[in-house]
Coordinates of C-alpha atoms in Angstrom, one line a residue:
M224 CA 32.1 -124.1 0.8
S225 CA 32.5 -126.2 -2.3
F226 CA 31.4 -124.9 -5.6
L227 CA 31.8 -125.2 -9.4
R228 CA 31.3 -122.1 -11.5
L229 CA 31.4 -121.8 -15.3
H230 CA 30.8 -118.6 -17.3
D231 CA 30.4 -118.6 -21.1
V232 CA 32.6 -121.7 -21.4
C233 CA 33.5 -123.0 -24.9
I234 CA 35.4 -126.1 -25.8
D235 CA 36.6 -126.5 -29.4
F236 CA 38.3 -129.6 -30.8
P237 CA 40.2 -129.4 -34.1
I238 CA 39.6 -132.1 -36.8
Y239 CA 43.2 -132.6 -38.0
Q240 CA 42.1 -135.1 -40.7
G241 CA 39.9 -132.5 -42.3
S242 CA 42.7 -130.8 -44.3
S243 CA 41.5 -131.4 -47.8
R244 CA 39.4 -128.6 -49.3
S245 CA 36.6 -131.0 -50.5
L246 CA 36.3 -132.6 -47.1
R247 CA 36.2 -129.2 -45.4
N248 CA 33.5 -127.9 -47.7
A249 CA 31.5 -131.1 -47.3
L250 CA 31.7 -130.9 -43.5
L251 CA 31.0 -127.2 -43.3
Y252 CA 28.2 -126.9 -45.7
T253 CA 26.3 -130.2 -45.2
S254 CA 26.3 -130.4 -41.5
S255 CA 23.0 -129.6 -39.8
R256 CA 24.4 -129.5 -36.3
G257 CA 25.7 -126.0 -36.6
N258 CA 28.7 -126.6 -34.4
L259 CA 31.5 -126.8 -37.1
A260 CA 33.7 -123.8 -37.9
R261 CA 37.2 -122.9 -39.1
D262 CA 39.8 -121.6 -36.7
A263 CA 42.7 -119.1 -37.3
L264 CA 44.8 -121.9 -38.8
D265 CA 42.1 -122.9 -41.2
R266 CA 41.4 -126.1 -39.4
I267 CA 37.9 -127.4 -39.0
T268 CA 36.9 -127.3 -35.4
V269 CA 34.0 -128.9 -33.5
R270 CA 32.5 -126.8 -30.8
A271 CA 31.6 -129.4 -28.1
L272 CA 30.5 -126.8 -25.6
N273 CA 29.1 -123.4 -26.5
N274 CA 28.8 -120.6 -24.0
V275 CA 27.9 -122.8 -21.0
S276 CA 27.3 -120.9 -17.8
L277 CA 26.5 -122.8 -14.6
D278 CA 26.8 -122.5 -10.8
V279 CA 26.9 -125.7 -8.7
T280 CA 27.0 -125.0 -5.0
N281 CA 27.1 -126.9 -1.7
G282 CA 24.4 -129.5 -1.5
D283 CA 23.7 -129.7 -5.2
R284 CA 23.2 -133.1 -6.8
L285 CA 23.3 -132.2 -10.4
A286 CA 22.3 -134.5 -13.3
L287 CA 23.5 -134.0 -16.8
I288 CA 20.9 -135.2 -19.3
G289 CA 21.1 -135.3 -23.1
P290 CA 21.5 -137.4 -26.2
N291 CA 24.8 -138.9 -27.3
G292 CA 27.1 -136.2 -28.6
A293 CA 25.4 -133.4 -26.6
G294 CA 28.5 -132.5 -24.6
K295 CA 27.9 -134.3 -21.3
T296 CA 31.3 -136.0 -21.0
T297 CA 33.1 -132.9 -22.3
L298 CA 31.4 -130.8 -19.6
L299 CA 32.3 -133.4 -16.9
K300 CA 36.0 -133.3 -18.0
V301 CA 35.9 -129.5 -17.7
L302 CA 34.5 -129.8 -14.2
A303 CA 37.1 -132.4 -13.3
G304 CA 39.9 -130.2 -14.6
V305 CA 40.9 -132.4 -17.5
F306 CA 39.9 -129.8 -20.2
E307 CA 40.6 -126.1 -20.0
P308 CA 38.1 -123.8 -21.7
N309 CA 39.1 -122.3 -25.1
Q310 CA 36.9 -119.4 -24.0
G311 CA 35.1 -118.4 -20.8
T312 CA 36.1 -119.1 -17.2
F313 CA 35.9 -122.0 -14.9
V314 CA 36.5 -121.7 -11.1
A315 CA 36.2 -124.5 -8.5
A316 CA 36.6 -124.8 -4.7
G317 CA 36.9 -128.2 -2.9
K318 CA 38.6 -131.5 -3.4
V319 CA 37.4 -133.1 -6.7
S320 CA 37.2 -136.8 -7.4
S321 CA 36.2 -137.9 -10.9
L322 CA 35.0 -141.4 -11.8
L323 CA 35.2 -140.9 -15.6
D324 CA 37.7 -143.3 -17.2
T325 CA 39.1 -145.0 -14.1
S326 CA 42.0 -146.5 -16.1
V327 CA 43.5 -143.1 -16.9
G328 CA 46.9 -142.7 -15.3
L329 CA 47.8 -146.4 -14.9
Q330 CA 51.3 -147.2 -16.1
A331 CA 51.3 -150.6 -17.9
D332 CA 54.9 -151.5 -17.1
A333 CA 54.6 -150.6 -13.4
T334 CA 53.3 -153.0 -10.8
G335 CA 50.0 -152.6 -9.1
R336 CA 51.7 -151.3 -5.9
E337 CA 53.8 -148.8 -7.9
N338 CA 50.6 -147.6 -9.7
I339 CA 49.0 -146.9 -6.3
I340 CA 51.7 -144.4 -5.6
L341 CA 51.8 -143.0 -9.2
R342 CA 48.1 -142.6 -9.5
G343 CA 48.0 -141.0 -6.1
M344 CA 50.5 -138.4 -7.3
F345 CA 48.3 -137.8 -10.4
M346 CA 45.4 -137.2 -7.9
G347 CA 47.5 -134.7 -6.0
I348 CA 48.2 -137.0 -3.0
R349 CA 51.7 -137.1 -1.5
P350 CA 53.6 -140.4 -2.0
R351 CA 54.0 -140.7 1.8
D352 CA 50.2 -140.5 2.3
M353 CA 49.6 -143.0 -0.5
R354 CA 52.0 -145.5 1.1
Q355 CA 49.9 -145.3 4.3
M356 CA 46.8 -146.1 2.3
A357 CA 48.3 -148.7 0.1
E358 CA 47.5 -151.7 2.3
E359 CA 43.8 -150.8 2.5
I360 CA 43.7 -150.2 -1.3
G361 CA 45.3 -153.5 -2.0
E362 CA 42.8 -155.3 0.3
F363 CA 39.9 -153.7 -1.4
T364 CA 41.1 -154.9 -4.9
E365 CA 41.5 -158.5 -3.7
L366 CA 44.3 -158.8 -6.3
G367 CA 46.6 -160.6 -3.9
H368 CA 50.1 -161.4 -5.4
Y369 CA 49.1 -159.7 -8.7
L370 CA 49.7 -156.3 -7.0
D371 CA 53.4 -157.1 -7.4
M372 CA 53.1 -157.8 -11.1
P373 CA 53.1 -155.3 -14.0
V374 CA 49.7 -153.9 -14.9
R375 CA 50.1 -155.0 -18.5
T376 CA 49.6 -158.6 -17.3
Y377 CA 46.2 -157.7 -15.8
S378 CA 42.8 -158.5 -17.3
S379 CA 40.4 -155.6 -17.9
G380 CA 38.5 -156.5 -14.8
M381 CA 41.6 -156.5 -12.7
M382 CA 42.5 -153.0 -14.0
V383 CA 39.0 -151.8 -13.1
R384 CA 39.5 -153.1 -9.6
L385 CA 42.8 -151.4 -9.1
A386 CA 41.9 -148.1 -10.7
F387 CA 38.6 -147.9 -8.8
A388 CA 40.2 -148.7 -5.5
I389 CA 42.8 -146.0 -6.0
S390 CA 40.4 -143.4 -7.3
T391 CA 38.1 -143.8 -4.3
C392 CA 40.7 -144.1 -1.6
V393 CA 39.9 -140.5 -0.3
P394 CA 36.3 -139.2 0.1
P395 CA 35.9 -136.1 -2.0
D396 CA 34.1 -132.8 -1.5
I397 CA 33.0 -132.9 -5.2
L398 CA 32.2 -136.1 -7.0
I399 CA 32.1 -136.2 -10.8
M400 CA 30.7 -139.3 -12.4
D401 CA 30.0 -140.4 -16.0
E402 CA 27.3 -143.1 -15.7
W403 CA 27.3 -145.5 -12.8
L404 CA 30.0 -148.1 -12.3
S405 CA 29.0 -151.2 -14.2
A406 CA 32.2 -153.1 -14.9
G407 CA 33.8 -156.0 -13.0
D408 CA 32.5 -159.2 -11.6
A409 CA 29.3 -159.3 -9.5
H410 CA 31.1 -159.6 -6.1
F411 CA 33.4 -156.6 -6.8
L412 CA 30.6 -154.6 -8.4
D413 CA 28.6 -154.9 -5.2
K414 CA 31.5 -153.7 -3.1
A415 CA 32.2 -150.8 -5.5
Q416 CA 28.5 -149.8 -5.6
R417 CA 28.4 -149.6 -1.8
R418 CA 31.5 -147.4 -1.8
T419 CA 30.2 -145.2 -4.6
E420 CA 26.9 -144.7 -2.7
S421 CA 28.8 -143.8 0.4
F422 CA 30.7 -141.2 -1.6
V423 CA 27.6 -139.8 -3.1
K424 CA 25.9 -139.4 0.3
T425 CA 28.9 -137.7 2.0
S426 CA 30.1 -135.5 -0.8
S427 CA 29.2 -131.8 -0.8
I428 CA 28.5 -131.8 -4.6
L429 CA 27.6 -134.6 -7.0
V430 CA 27.6 -134.2 -10.8
L431 CA 26.3 -137.3 -12.6
A432 CA 25.8 -137.8 -16.3
S433 CA 23.5 -140.7 -17.1
H434 CA 20.9 -141.9 -19.6
S435 CA 19.1 -143.7 -16.7
M436 CA 16.2 -141.4 -15.6
G437 CA 15.6 -143.7 -12.6
L438 CA 19.1 -143.3 -11.4
V439 CA 19.2 -139.5 -11.7
E440 CA 15.8 -139.2 -10.1
Q441 CA 17.1 -141.3 -7.2
W442 CA 20.3 -139.4 -6.6
C443 CA 19.9 -135.9 -8.0
N444 CA 17.9 -132.8 -7.0
R445 CA 18.7 -130.6 -10.1
A446 CA 19.2 -131.3 -13.8
I447 CA 20.4 -129.7 -16.9
L448 CA 19.6 -130.8 -20.5
L449 CA 22.5 -130.5 -22.9
H450 CA 21.7 -130.3 -26.6
Q451 CA 24.4 -129.6 -29.3
G452 CA 26.8 -128.3 -26.7
Q453 CA 24.4 -125.8 -25.1
I454 CA 22.2 -125.9 -22.0
A455 CA 18.6 -126.2 -23.3
A456 CA 16.9 -126.5 -19.9
M457 CA 17.7 -126.3 -16.2
G458 CA 15.5 -127.1 -13.2
P459 CA 14.0 -130.0 -11.2
V460 CA 15.0 -133.5 -12.5
K461 CA 11.5 -134.6 -13.5
E462 CA 10.7 -131.5 -15.4
V463 CA 14.0 -131.5 -17.3
A464 CA 13.6 -135.2 -18.0
A465 CA 10.3 -134.5 -19.6
V466 CA 11.9 -132.0 -21.9
Y467 CA 14.5 -134.6 -22.8
H468 CA 11.9 -137.1 -23.6
R469 CA 10.1 -134.6 -25.9
L470 CA 13.5 -133.9 -27.5
V471 CA 14.0 -137.6 -28.2
E472 CA 10.4 -138.0 -29.6
T473 CA 10.0 -134.8 -31.6
G474 CA 13.4 -133.1 -31.8
N475 CA 12.1 -130.0 -29.9
A476 CA 14.2 -129.1 -26.9
Q477 CA 12.2 -125.9 -26.0
P478 CA 11.5 -126.0 -22.3
P479 CA 8.1 -125.1 -20.8
A480 CA 7.8 -121.8 -19.1
E481 CA 8.1 -123.2 -15.6
I482 CA 11.6 -124.6 -16.3
V483 CA 14.4 -122.0 -15.9
A484 CA 16.3 -122.0 -19.1
A485 CA 20.1 -121.2 -19.1
E486 CA 21.0 -117.6 -19.4

């Protein structure tokens, strides 16, 4: 059984530029967000996630909703294993595939074919297994002879093709997505969307962060609203979306009684 489990997870980012006393004071005493503090080394830190507890189990299609800066991408990176919590615990079971920044892990001086093997190792797939999948990955990209050229010669669209094809070469148990794929030319985008939809349908768990309420209502059966690094509401997608709309309009993120707020 696949699952994602967080308990009182906190993520802090130090602001290394904030070393001068005047800047520290300005940031600490004029900020209205309430998520700035000093650490033991007297650095200013931003708390991107604050005591987040969450259980995602088999069959869940979870939407992350919230304004920019609410902590959605940070939470996705915790779930994908990119960030380790500064406090709290995170436990996962199941093969995780993350479609966050698909270009992460590509080596500019290596060829496309070499990057297939290298990125596969980054994903925890043995080189022997990646070599067996390399032909299919290459065909999906439609890059032709460019696969034997260094990635630094690629256009941004070509890099998206290669990175997406590698990232989606193995169907995952748990799919982590930040927005929906929207890069690349129309022909490739159509192919990529069909593959993404297939992954969503067959995965045990989906976690999707998006500003598109239509998209999350189509694919998700649960939602959480993140606000200033905390879970402000949790429940059915439409109800949580209504709280989000009220937050945008009035600044009030208090959920109604029927929505289960995070403990």
